[in-house]
Amino acid sequence: MKLSIIIPIYNSFKFLDECINSIKICDSIDYELICIDDGSTDKSLELLKSFESNIDNFTIITQSNKGQSNARNNALKMARGEYIFFLDSDDSLIYKSLEFVITKIIDEDIICFNAISCDSDMYFNLYYKELQFYNNIIYDGLSVLELSASNIPLVPWCYVFKRDFLIKNDLFFKEGFFHEDALFVLQTFFYAKKISFIPYFPVVKYRIHNNSTTNNRKFKTIYDLIIINREIFNFFINMNFLKDEIKKVVWNLYMYSIRKSITQNYQKEFDNIITTEDFDIMNLCKPTDYPKALLLSLKKSIFKYQQKDKRLNRASMIKNLIKQYLIK
């Protein structure tokens, strides 16, 4: 079997029909579909079962709610495909796109492609505009990380992975955390010997909505991002591979966490979880044009935050933020 498509599902009834139907039309490739219902309380499981008679090699796993990473890991262990593709249940495939990718596989550990994003108004946009690699060239993972780690997609649904490569290197998702995808993707690139790119070819339609991780307003998403970022930094320190591009990734993720704490009004909580270790890491990873880089990174969030309260003085806010987060 060439491909295992793995979909973790939790209360995705609203989008699940479109997701599964987009896979059903992949009739020219030999694939299995593994759906893991992670304790859904809506009608997701009922909808899944309605597809059982219409899809060959369709496996439904049910489990109590243990999180997306646990669901993916369990499916990966039982998958029979030579290659693995992870898809989120609120996203879908672009017509015949995945089939095209499969025809391009030679013997790579990872095949990378693009996606388009859409919001509730169905506005489409190419998701990774800076994914600048050539077609028909095999890269090794360390070279990609050193050249352009800050530009690769840190989500698993922009890749097809060789299953034996993942299992051999014990590459699984860290369980119990949001933003675990970033750690997983970077680690896969570190170990990969053969990577190919189809940089401007979108395969997935990524849906941005109120319940997606991107828009999730729980403080845990910010807290977990800090934890995952520390792990990314420590992994590459331990591997003696803290290159400038890796530093840029770490810096950008810290800036993203700061921006989220501002726009979601979690600054007090954020201050309680940021440690001396984090400031030491930021200090090591800061850009050469810091603090200008910090200002630019926070600028967009400052404007959003100001719109919520017109009494806020932007100049004063920037001054306070720089004072608060200045790395000495």
mmCIF file of C-alpha atoms in Angstrom:
data_model
loop_
_atom_site.group_PDB
_atom_site.id
_atom_site.type_symbol
_atom_site.label_atom_id
_atom_site.label_comp_id
_atom_site.label_asym_id
_atom_site.label_seq_id
_atom_site.Cartn_x
_atom_site.Cartn_y
_atom_site.Cartn_z
ATOM 1 C CA MET A 1 0.000 0.000 0.000
ATOM 2 C CA LYS A 2 1.418 3.361 -1.041
ATOM 3 C CA LEU A 3 -0.221 5.825 1.355
ATOM 4 C CA SER A 4 -1.901 6.040 4.760
ATOM 5 C CA ILE A 5 -4.056 9.131 5.284
ATOM 6 C CA ILE A 6 -4.462 9.888 8.991
ATOM 7 C CA ILE A 7 -7.186 12.206 10.304
ATOM 8 C CA PRO A 8 -7.656 12.950 14.040
ATOM 9 C CA ILE A 9 -11.213 14.059 14.743
ATOM 10 C CA TYR A 10 -12.767 15.928 17.628
ATOM 11 C CA ASN A 11 -16.184 17.580 17.235
ATOM 12 C CA SER A 12 -15.644 18.291 13.532
ATOM 13 C CA PHE A 13 -19.114 17.394 12.269
ATOM 14 C CA LYS A 14 -19.526 20.773 10.562
ATOM 15 C CA PHE A 15 -16.519 20.257 8.266
ATOM 16 C CA LEU A 16 -16.072 16.485 8.217
ATOM 17 C CA ASP A 17 -18.272 15.709 5.221
ATOM 18 C CA GLU A 18 -16.233 18.013 2.963
ATOM 19 C CA CYS A 19 -12.990 16.599 4.340
ATOM 20 C CA ILE A 20 -13.861 12.920 3.721
ATOM 21 C CA ASN A 21 -15.432 13.557 0.324
ATOM 22 C CA SER A 22 -12.284 15.319 -0.835
ATOM 23 C CA ILE A 23 -10.382 12.086 -0.098
ATOM 24 C CA LYS A 24 -12.909 9.744 -1.720
ATOM 25 C CA ILE A 25 -12.088 11.097 -5.178
ATOM 26 C CA CYS A 26 -8.412 10.042 -4.843
ATOM 27 C CA ASP A 27 -9.245 6.929 -6.825
ATOM 28 C CA SER A 28 -5.993 6.575 -8.759
ATOM 29 C CA ILE A 29 -3.754 5.861 -5.755
ATOM 30 C CA ASP A 30 -3.555 2.886 -3.421
ATOM 31 C CA TYR A 31 -4.354 4.316 0.006
ATOM 32 C CA GLU A 32 -5.923 3.552 3.351
ATOM 33 C CA LEU A 33 -7.851 6.068 5.423
ATOM 34 C CA ILE A 34 -7.478 6.000 9.212
ATOM 35 C CA CYS A 35 -9.832 8.254 11.162
ATOM 36 C CA ILE A 36 -9.457 8.541 14.920
ATOM 37 C CA ASP A 37 -12.473 9.882 16.765
ATOM 38 C CA ASP A 38 -10.930 11.429 19.860
ATOM 39 C CA GLY A 39 -13.988 11.365 22.113
ATOM 40 C CA SER A 40 -16.230 13.646 20.028
ATOM 41 C CA THR A 41 -19.461 14.738 21.681
ATOM 42 C CA ASP A 42 -21.169 15.858 18.454
ATOM 43 C CA LYS A 43 -22.245 13.650 15.527
ATOM 44 C CA SER A 44 -18.763 13.235 14.047
ATOM 45 C CA LEU A 45 -18.572 9.494 14.761
ATOM 46 C CA GLU A 46 -22.031 8.898 13.324
ATOM 47 C CA LEU A 47 -21.043 10.722 10.134
ATOM 48 C CA LEU A 48 -17.797 8.746 9.893
ATOM 49 C CA LYS A 49 -19.666 5.448 10.079
ATOM 50 C CA SER A 50 -21.897 6.531 7.194
ATOM 51 C CA PHE A 51 -18.818 6.456 4.932
ATOM 52 C CA GLU A 52 -17.708 2.924 5.891
ATOM 53 C CA SER A 53 -19.460 1.151 3.025
ATOM 54 C CA ASN A 54 -18.251 3.662 0.416
ATOM 55 C CA ILE A 55 -14.490 3.706 1.076
ATOM 56 C CA ASP A 56 -12.149 0.738 0.744
ATOM 57 C CA ASN A 57 -9.455 0.257 3.413
ATOM 58 C CA PHE A 58 -11.263 2.587 5.820
ATOM 59 C CA THR A 59 -10.480 2.206 9.522
ATOM 60 C CA ILE A 60 -12.272 4.067 12.308
ATOM 61 C CA ILE A 61 -10.620 4.185 15.734
ATOM 62 C CA THR A 62 -12.560 5.438 18.736
ATOM 63 C CA GLN A 63 -10.921 6.560 21.947
ATOM 64 C CA SER A 64 -11.566 8.789 24.925
ATOM 65 C CA ASN A 65 -10.350 12.345 24.491
ATOM 66 C CA LYS A 66 -6.544 12.169 24.631
ATOM 67 C CA GLY A 67 -5.671 14.929 22.196
ATOM 68 C CA GLN A 68 -4.702 15.288 18.568
ATOM 69 C CA SER A 69 -1.104 14.126 19.016
ATOM 70 C CA ASN A 70 -2.092 10.918 20.775
ATOM 71 C CA ALA A 71 -4.604 10.177 18.014
ATOM 72 C CA ARG A 72 -2.009 10.745 15.284
ATOM 73 C CA ASN A 73 0.610 8.655 17.077
ATOM 74 C CA ASN A 74 -1.753 5.714 17.553
ATOM 75 C CA ALA A 75 -2.722 5.769 13.886
ATOM 76 C CA LEU A 76 0.893 6.079 12.752
ATOM 77 C CA LYS A 77 1.833 2.941 14.686
ATOM 78 C CA MET A 78 -0.866 0.874 12.989
ATOM 79 C CA ALA A 79 -0.597 2.408 9.502
ATOM 80 C CA ARG A 80 0.242 0.051 6.620
ATOM 81 C CA GLY A 81 1.160 2.629 3.976
ATOM 82 C CA GLU A 82 4.686 3.183 2.711
ATOM 83 C CA TYR A 83 4.036 6.916 3.135
ATOM 84 C CA ILE A 84 2.020 8.914 5.664
ATOM 85 C CA PHE A 85 -0.118 11.990 5.131
ATOM 86 C CA PHE A 86 -1.675 13.822 8.098
ATOM 87 C CA LEU A 87 -4.828 15.830 7.431
ATOM 88 C CA ASP A 88 -6.889 17.837 9.926
ATOM 89 C CA SER A 89 -10.612 17.136 10.005
ATOM 90 C CA ASP A 90 -11.617 20.756 9.393
ATOM 91 C CA ASP A 91 -9.454 20.961 6.255
ATOM 92 C CA SER A 92 -9.822 19.279 2.869
ATOM 93 C CA LEU A 93 -7.861 18.278 -0.223
ATOM 94 C CA ILE A 94 -7.789 20.295 -3.416
ATOM 95 C CA TYR A 95 -9.113 18.231 -6.321
ATOM 96 C CA LYS A 96 -6.615 15.557 -7.482
ATOM 97 C CA SER A 97 -3.705 17.390 -5.835
ATOM 98 C CA LEU A 98 -2.581 14.597 -3.510
ATOM 99 C CA GLU A 99 -2.617 12.119 -6.385
ATOM 100 C CA PHE A 100 -0.226 14.357 -8.288
ATOM 101 C CA VAL A 101 2.168 14.479 -5.315
ATOM 102 C CA ILE A 102 2.179 10.686 -5.004
ATOM 103 C CA THR A 103 3.181 10.325 -8.666
ATOM 104 C CA LYS A 104 6.246 12.493 -7.961
ATOM 105 C CA ILE A 105 7.601 10.339 -5.114
ATOM 106 C CA ILE A 106 10.937 8.690 -5.810
ATOM 107 C CA ASP A 107 12.391 7.451 -2.527
ATOM 108 C CA GLU A 108 12.300 10.572 -0.358
ATOM 109 C CA ASP A 109 11.931 10.708 3.402
ATOM 110 C CA ILE A 110 9.808 13.864 3.078
ATOM 111 C CA ILE A 111 7.929 15.519 0.223
ATOM 112 C CA CYS A 112 6.934 19.129 0.878
ATOM 113 C CA PHE A 113 4.173 21.084 -0.877
ATOM 114 C CA ASN A 114 2.019 24.140 -0.294
ATOM 115 C CA ALA A 115 -1.513 24.910 0.852
ATOM 116 C CA ILE A 116 -4.151 27.565 0.464
ATOM 117 C CA SER A 117 -5.919 29.155 3.408
ATOM 118 C CA CYS A 118 -9.536 30.204 3.576
ATOM 119 C CA ASP A 119 -11.658 31.873 6.210
ATOM 120 C CA SER A 120 -15.394 31.793 6.853
ATOM 121 C CA ASP A 121 -15.954 33.983 3.775
ATOM 122 C CA MET A 122 -14.027 31.477 1.625
ATOM 123 C CA TYR A 123 -11.215 33.860 0.791
ATOM 124 C CA PHE A 124 -8.309 31.879 -0.635
ATOM 125 C CA ASN A 125 -4.635 32.721 -0.290
ATOM 126 C CA LEU A 126 -1.416 30.785 -0.918
ATOM 127 C CA TYR A 127 -0.333 29.785 2.576
ATOM 128 C CA TYR A 128 3.479 29.691 2.310
ATOM 129 C CA LYS A 129 4.679 32.386 -0.057
ATOM 130 C CA GLU A 130 8.339 32.089 0.924
ATOM 131 C CA LEU A 131 8.724 28.384 0.272
ATOM 132 C CA GLN A 132 11.542 28.882 -2.223
ATOM 133 C CA PHE A 133 13.010 25.561 -3.268
ATOM 134 C CA TYR A 134 13.369 23.970 -6.687
ATOM 135 C CA ASN A 135 11.365 21.109 -8.120
ATOM 136 C CA ASN A 136 13.122 17.885 -9.104
ATOM 137 C CA ILE A 137 16.035 18.374 -6.689
ATOM 138 C CA ILE A 138 16.701 16.169 -3.667
ATOM 139 C CA TYR A 139 17.869 18.086 -0.593
ATOM 140 C CA ASP A 140 19.157 16.769 2.707
ATOM 141 C CA GLY A 141 17.378 17.981 5.833
ATOM 142 C CA LEU A 142 20.340 19.646 7.516
ATOM 143 C CA SER A 143 21.007 21.779 4.432
ATOM 144 C CA VAL A 144 17.378 22.898 4.304
ATOM 145 C CA LEU A 145 17.401 23.831 7.986
ATOM 146 C CA GLU A 146 20.637 25.745 7.675
ATOM 147 C CA LEU A 147 19.486 27.631 4.581
ATOM 148 C CA SER A 148 15.827 28.251 5.294
ATOM 149 C CA ALA A 149 14.429 26.750 8.505
ATOM 150 C CA SER A 150 12.393 29.892 9.180
ATOM 151 C CA ASN A 151 10.514 29.484 5.877
ATOM 152 C CA ILE A 152 9.459 25.831 5.966
ATOM 153 C CA PRO A 153 5.862 25.034 6.974
ATOM 154 C CA LEU A 154 5.703 24.034 10.636
ATOM 155 C CA VAL A 155 2.534 21.994 10.101
ATOM 156 C CA PRO A 156 2.406 18.286 9.160
ATOM 157 C CA TRP A 157 -0.287 18.645 6.482
ATOM 158 C CA CYS A 158 2.187 20.256 4.070
ATOM 159 C CA TYR A 159 4.168 17.023 3.852
ATOM 160 C CA VAL A 160 4.087 13.370 2.958
ATOM 161 C CA PHE A 161 6.445 11.344 5.184
ATOM 162 C CA LYS A 162 7.971 7.917 4.608
ATOM 163 C CA ARG A 163 6.621 5.781 7.431
ATOM 164 C CA ASP A 164 9.798 3.715 7.934
ATOM 165 C CA PHE A 165 11.772 6.944 8.263
ATOM 166 C CA LEU A 166 9.475 8.193 11.046
ATOM 167 C CA ILE A 167 9.456 4.869 12.916
ATOM 168 C CA LYS A 168 13.203 4.281 12.579
ATOM 169 C CA ASN A 169 13.997 7.689 14.065
ATOM 170 C CA ASP A 170 11.256 7.478 16.716
ATOM 171 C CA LEU A 171 9.564 10.595 15.345
ATOM 172 C CA PHE A 172 6.188 11.034 16.997
ATOM 173 C CA PHE A 173 4.147 14.028 18.123
ATOM 174 C CA LYS A 174 4.621 15.344 21.662
ATOM 175 C CA GLU A 175 1.361 14.584 23.430
ATOM 176 C CA GLY A 176 -0.716 16.944 25.534
ATOM 177 C CA PHE A 177 0.371 20.215 23.915
ATOM 178 C CA PHE A 178 -0.786 22.725 21.334
ATOM 179 C CA HIS A 179 1.805 23.795 18.700
ATOM 180 C CA GLU A 180 3.490 20.396 18.880
ATOM 181 C CA ASP A 181 3.608 20.379 15.067
ATOM 182 C CA ALA A 182 6.549 22.797 15.017
ATOM 183 C CA LEU A 183 8.769 20.497 17.084
ATOM 184 C CA PHE A 184 7.749 17.449 15.051
ATOM 185 C CA VAL A 185 8.439 19.041 11.653
ATOM 186 C CA LEU A 186 11.821 20.475 12.653
ATOM 187 C CA GLN A 187 12.939 17.153 14.083
ATOM 188 C CA THR A 188 11.895 15.299 10.938
ATOM 189 C CA PHE A 189 13.967 17.686 8.820
ATOM 190 C CA PHE A 190 16.953 17.211 11.109
ATOM 191 C CA TYR A 191 16.971 13.447 10.502
ATOM 192 C CA ALA A 192 15.870 13.404 6.859
ATOM 193 C CA LYS A 193 18.433 12.535 4.186
ATOM 194 C CA LYS A 194 16.171 12.995 1.167
ATOM 195 C CA ILE A 195 13.648 15.844 0.852
ATOM 196 C CA SER A 196 11.915 17.112 -2.271
ATOM 197 C CA PHE A 197 9.743 20.192 -2.753
ATOM 198 C CA ILE A 198 6.792 21.127 -4.927
ATOM 199 C CA PRO A 199 6.864 24.683 -3.568
ATOM 200 C CA TYR A 200 4.008 26.454 -5.350
ATOM 201 C CA PHE A 201 1.660 23.499 -5.606
ATOM 202 C CA PRO A 202 -1.172 23.608 -3.021
ATOM 203 C CA VAL A 203 -2.592 20.300 -1.809
ATOM 204 C CA VAL A 204 -4.589 21.249 1.294
ATOM 205 C CA LYS A 205 -7.302 23.837 1.789
ATOM 206 C CA TYR A 206 -6.548 25.052 5.301
ATOM 207 C CA ARG A 207 -9.628 26.437 7.011
ATOM 208 C CA ILE A 208 -9.221 29.281 9.518
ATOM 209 C CA HIS A 209 -12.171 29.491 11.895
ATOM 210 C CA ASN A 210 -12.972 30.348 15.494
ATOM 211 C CA ASN A 211 -12.168 26.890 16.849
ATOM 212 C CA SER A 212 -8.888 26.379 14.971
ATOM 213 C CA THR A 213 -5.603 26.407 16.900
ATOM 214 C CA THR A 214 -4.655 29.675 15.190
ATOM 215 C CA ASN A 215 -7.687 31.421 16.701
ATOM 216 C CA ASN A 216 -7.933 29.443 19.924
ATOM 217 C CA ARG A 217 -8.053 32.002 22.736
ATOM 218 C CA LYS A 218 -7.243 29.690 25.637
ATOM 219 C CA PHE A 219 -4.137 30.706 27.556
ATOM 220 C CA LYS A 220 -2.918 27.100 27.300
ATOM 221 C CA THR A 221 -2.115 27.693 23.611
ATOM 222 C CA ILE A 222 0.345 30.445 24.633
ATOM 223 C CA TYR A 223 1.761 28.448 27.537
ATOM 224 C CA ASP A 224 2.263 25.373 25.337
ATOM 225 C CA LEU A 225 3.980 27.432 22.659
ATOM 226 C CA ILE A 226 6.580 28.539 25.211
ATOM 227 C CA ILE A 227 7.136 24.919 26.316
ATOM 228 C CA ILE A 228 7.455 23.672 22.735
ATOM 229 C CA ASN A 229 9.802 26.507 21.846
ATOM 230 C CA ARG A 230 12.096 25.626 24.749
ATOM 231 C CA GLU A 231 12.149 22.037 23.499
ATOM 232 C CA ILE A 232 13.035 23.159 19.979
ATOM 233 C CA PHE A 233 15.907 25.254 21.302
ATOM 234 C CA ASN A 234 17.205 22.508 23.611
ATOM 235 C CA PHE A 235 16.942 19.861 20.891
ATOM 236 C CA PHE A 236 19.161 21.820 18.510
ATOM 237 C CA ILE A 237 21.561 22.832 21.289
ATOM 238 C CA ASN A 238 21.953 19.165 22.244
ATOM 239 C CA MET A 239 22.466 18.251 18.589
ATOM 240 C CA ASN A 240 25.065 21.019 18.226
ATOM 241 C CA PHE A 241 23.049 22.523 15.366
ATOM 242 C CA LEU A 242 21.853 25.922 16.601
ATOM 243 C CA LYS A 243 22.283 27.644 13.241
ATOM 244 C CA ASP A 244 21.139 31.194 12.519
ATOM 245 C CA GLU A 245 17.987 29.977 10.789
ATOM 246 C CA ILE A 246 17.079 27.851 13.815
ATOM 247 C CA LYS A 247 17.606 30.878 16.041
ATOM 248 C CA LYS A 248 15.268 32.791 13.766
ATOM 249 C CA VAL A 249 12.585 30.131 14.188
ATOM 250 C CA VAL A 250 12.920 30.244 17.982
ATOM 251 C CA TRP A 251 12.859 34.043 18.014
ATOM 252 C CA ASN A 252 9.784 34.164 15.762
ATOM 253 C CA LEU A 253 7.901 31.710 17.963
ATOM 254 C CA TYR A 254 8.668 33.781 21.062
ATOM 255 C CA MET A 255 7.456 36.901 19.257
ATOM 256 C CA TYR A 256 4.310 35.062 18.218
ATOM 257 C CA SER A 257 3.630 34.099 21.836
ATOM 258 C CA ILE A 258 4.126 37.709 22.938
ATOM 259 C CA ARG A 259 1.778 38.945 20.218
ATOM 260 C CA LYS A 260 -0.885 36.439 21.254
ATOM 261 C CA SER A 261 -0.564 37.469 24.895
ATOM 262 C CA ILE A 262 -1.176 41.088 23.843
ATOM 263 C CA THR A 263 -4.087 40.568 21.463
ATOM 264 C CA GLN A 264 -5.809 38.096 23.788
ATOM 265 C CA ASN A 265 -5.218 40.173 26.909
ATOM 266 C CA TYR A 266 -3.054 37.599 28.710
ATOM 267 C CA GLN A 267 -0.072 39.788 29.539
ATOM 268 C CA LYS A 268 -0.245 39.171 33.293
ATOM 269 C CA GLU A 269 -0.464 35.413 32.798
ATOM 270 C CA PHE A 270 2.344 35.583 30.244
ATOM 271 C CA ASP A 271 4.601 37.391 32.699
ATOM 272 C CA ASN A 272 4.034 34.580 35.194
ATOM 273 C CA ILE A 273 5.249 31.830 32.859
ATOM 274 C CA ILE A 274 8.201 33.598 31.201
ATOM 275 C CA THR A 275 11.381 32.592 33.012
ATOM 276 C CA THR A 276 15.023 33.570 33.078
ATOM 277 C CA GLU A 277 15.635 30.600 30.793
ATOM 278 C CA ASP A 278 13.327 32.126 28.185
ATOM 279 C CA PHE A 279 15.050 35.498 28.317
ATOM 280 C CA ASP A 280 18.438 33.775 28.016
ATOM 281 C CA ILE A 281 17.198 31.905 24.940
ATOM 282 C CA MET A 282 15.765 35.070 23.392
ATOM 283 C CA ASN A 283 18.978 36.900 24.089
ATOM 284 C CA LEU A 284 20.949 34.205 22.277
ATOM 285 C CA CYS A 285 18.522 34.075 19.347
ATOM 286 C CA LYS A 286 17.725 37.775 18.915
ATOM 287 C CA PRO A 287 18.293 39.275 15.437
ATOM 288 C CA THR A 288 21.186 41.623 14.760
ATOM 289 C CA ASP A 289 18.733 44.494 14.266
ATOM 290 C CA TYR A 290 17.062 44.040 17.651
ATOM 291 C CA PRO A 291 15.126 45.947 19.079
ATOM 292 C CA LYS A 292 13.881 47.095 15.667
ATOM 293 C CA ALA A 293 12.923 43.497 14.921
ATOM 294 C CA LEU A 294 10.915 43.348 18.152
ATOM 295 C CA LEU A 295 9.073 46.543 17.269
ATOM 296 C CA LEU A 296 8.199 45.272 13.814
ATOM 297 C CA SER A 297 7.057 41.956 15.223
ATOM 298 C CA LEU A 298 4.775 43.584 17.777
ATOM 299 C CA LYS A 299 3.512 46.419 15.593
ATOM 300 C CA LYS A 300 0.622 44.515 14.050
ATOM 301 C CA SER A 301 -0.605 43.248 17.407
ATOM 302 C CA ILE A 302 -0.305 46.677 18.990
ATOM 303 C CA PHE A 303 -2.677 48.132 16.412
ATOM 304 C CA LYS A 304 -5.166 45.300 16.936
ATOM 305 C CA TYR A 305 -4.981 45.690 20.693
ATOM 306 C CA GLN A 306 -5.403 49.444 20.445
ATOM 307 C CA GLN A 307 -8.573 49.053 18.411
ATOM 308 C CA LYS A 308 -10.169 47.286 21.355
ATOM 309 C CA ASP A 309 -9.577 50.254 23.602
ATOM 310 C CA LYS A 310 -9.293 53.624 21.879
ATOM 311 C CA ARG A 311 -7.930 55.176 25.078
ATOM 312 C CA LEU A 312 -4.629 53.351 24.674
ATOM 313 C CA ASN A 313 -1.744 55.505 23.564
ATOM 314 C CA ARG A 314 0.263 53.639 20.945
ATOM 315 C CA ALA A 315 3.563 55.398 21.643
ATOM 316 C CA SER A 316 3.213 54.756 25.360
ATOM 317 C CA MET A 317 2.294 51.151 24.725
ATOM 318 C CA ILE A 318 5.376 50.531 22.563
ATOM 319 C CA LYS A 319 7.579 52.142 25.198
ATOM 320 C CA ASN A 320 6.132 49.949 27.935
ATOM 321 C CA LEU A 321 6.415 46.795 25.859
ATOM 322 C CA ILE A 322 10.043 47.405 24.989
ATOM 323 C CA LYS A 323 10.800 48.160 28.622
ATOM 324 C CA GLN A 324 8.990 45.004 29.686
ATOM 325 C CA TYR A 325 10.540 42.631 27.168
ATOM 326 C CA LEU A 326 13.879 44.293 26.514
ATOM 327 C CA ILE A 327 16.625 41.711 26.543
ATOM 328 C CA LYS A 328 19.747 43.042 28.143
#
